[in-house]
Amino acid sequence: MKLYVLNNGWIDGNENEIYDNLNETGSDNVSAKWNRIPIYAVLIDHPAGKIIYDLGCHPDAMHGYWCKNLTSKTRYGYDESNLLTHQLALTGTKVEDIKTVVLSHLHPDHTGNLYLFEHADIYVPREDFIHALMSVHACKDPAAHGLYVKASLEVPVKQYHLIDHDIELLPGIELVTLPGHTPGLLGLIVHLPKEGTLVFPQDAINDRRVYGPPAQEPGLAYDKTDYSHSVEKVRDLAQKYKARVMFPHDWEFFQTMKKAPNYYE
């Protein structure tokens, strides 16, 4: 089994929305520090088939695919080599080779390339799937949809599978529920034969400062109590499996990660 990290570019955003205690006034302001975070997907080449975890940003995010309310707060950037199809090609994989997609949650930096996978089975966290659909259908105004993009939630896929408990997806691959950042979120645990266990908590723990210790409260959290519980759940899992936690939006940590065509095995 091999695991590839696929570099999908970056987002520049307001750091005060990532860390709750960085802005002592508690308010957004034009002088706030802007922070660059990586965007990536994870491809697992498993004996039973290829699986992709999260799908990065849509290539037209800054050209009308995201609403102005999103693009005014976050700026997505990439070059041609970061396109998901190009990243997959580095691993010898075509889109049609992938029959299983897992979305950690439904925010647009994790669902942007779903349109490529109409042929696939899609695993999503039940509570966030329901919340996201309600958000985008409750009002026609995209500015009222929060951190969800309607077009990404209406891709006609083969089948959605709604997950609300921890499961073994395949031998060596677990999905664990980590709510808080959103009403539901699926973390990924991969047990590799040579390099041990990797835990991908995605935005349940967006970077090392949130993880701690001491843990810091995030700025973007649907439920901060659930968020805190999920942080501790990841800490327990990391201890149980003697695992490495792979932070999703930590620029410095990202520089230490193996990226495709290199891989973990």
Coordinates of C-alpha atoms in Angstrom, one line a residue, residues 82-177:
N82 CA -1.1 21.7 -8.9
L83 CA -4.2 20.8 -10.9
L84 CA -5.6 17.5 -9.5
T85 CA -5.4 15.7 -12.8
H86 CA -1.7 16.6 -13.1
Q87 CA -1.0 15.6 -9.5
L88 CA -2.7 12.2 -10.1
A89 CA -0.6 11.7 -13.3
L90 CA 2.5 11.9 -11.1
T91 CA 1.3 8.7 -9.4
G92 CA 0.4 7.0 -12.7
T93 CA -3.3 7.5 -11.9
K94 CA -6.2 8.6 -14.0
V95 CA -9.4 10.1 -12.6
E96 CA -11.4 7.0 -13.8
D97 CA -9.1 4.7 -11.9
I98 CA -10.5 6.0 -8.6
K99 CA -13.8 4.5 -7.6
T100 CA -13.9 5.7 -4.0
V101 CA -13.8 9.2 -2.7
V102 CA -13.8 10.3 1.0
L103 CA -14.6 13.9 1.8
S104 CA -13.6 15.0 5.3
H105 CA -16.2 17.7 5.2
L106 CA -18.0 19.9 2.6
H107 CA -16.1 23.1 2.7
P108 CA -14.9 24.3 -0.8
D109 CA -11.2 23.6 -0.2
H110 CA -12.0 20.0 0.2
T111 CA -14.7 19.4 -2.4
G112 CA -13.7 21.6 -5.4
N113 CA -12.8 18.8 -7.8
L114 CA -15.8 16.6 -7.1
Y115 CA -17.1 17.2 -10.6
L116 CA -14.3 14.9 -11.8
F117 CA -15.8 11.9 -9.9
E118 CA -19.4 11.5 -11.0
H119 CA -18.6 7.8 -11.5
A120 CA -17.5 7.2 -7.9
D121 CA -18.9 6.2 -4.5
I122 CA -18.6 9.3 -2.2
Y123 CA -18.2 8.9 1.6
V124 CA -19.2 12.0 3.6
P125 CA -19.9 12.9 7.2
R126 CA -23.7 12.6 7.6
E127 CA -24.2 15.7 9.8
D128 CA -22.1 18.1 7.7
F129 CA -23.7 16.8 4.5
I130 CA -27.2 17.6 5.8
H131 CA -26.1 20.9 7.2
A132 CA -24.4 21.9 4.0
L133 CA -27.4 21.1 1.8
M134 CA -29.7 23.0 4.1
S135 CA -27.3 26.0 4.1
V136 CA -27.2 26.3 0.3
H137 CA -30.9 25.6 -0.3
A138 CA -32.3 27.8 2.5
C139 CA -31.6 30.9 0.5
K140 CA -30.8 31.8 -3.1
D141 CA -28.1 34.3 -2.1
P142 CA -24.6 32.6 -2.2
A143 CA -23.3 35.1 0.4
A144 CA -25.7 33.4 2.9
H145 CA -24.3 29.9 2.3
G146 CA -21.4 30.3 4.7
L147 CA -18.4 28.2 3.8
Y148 CA -20.3 26.0 1.3
V149 CA -20.5 26.2 -2.5
K150 CA -23.8 25.0 -4.0
A151 CA -22.3 23.8 -7.2
S152 CA -20.0 21.4 -5.4
L153 CA -22.9 19.9 -3.4
E154 CA -25.0 19.1 -6.5
V155 CA -22.6 16.9 -8.5
P156 CA -24.6 13.9 -9.6
V157 CA -22.3 11.1 -8.3
K158 CA -22.8 7.3 -8.4
Q159 CA -23.8 7.2 -4.7
Y160 CA -23.3 9.2 -1.5
H161 CA -22.6 7.1 1.7
L162 CA -23.4 9.1 4.9
I163 CA -21.1 8.2 7.7
D164 CA -21.8 9.0 11.4
H165 CA -19.6 6.6 13.3
D166 CA -16.0 5.3 13.1
I167 CA -15.6 2.6 10.5
E168 CA -12.9 0.4 8.8
L169 CA -13.2 1.4 5.2
L170 CA -10.7 -1.3 4.0
P171 CA -8.1 -3.3 5.8
G172 CA -5.5 -0.7 7.0
I173 CA -7.8 2.3 6.4
E174 CA -10.1 3.8 9.1
L175 CA -12.5 6.7 9.0
V176 CA -13.0 8.4 12.4
T177 CA -15.6 11.0 13.3

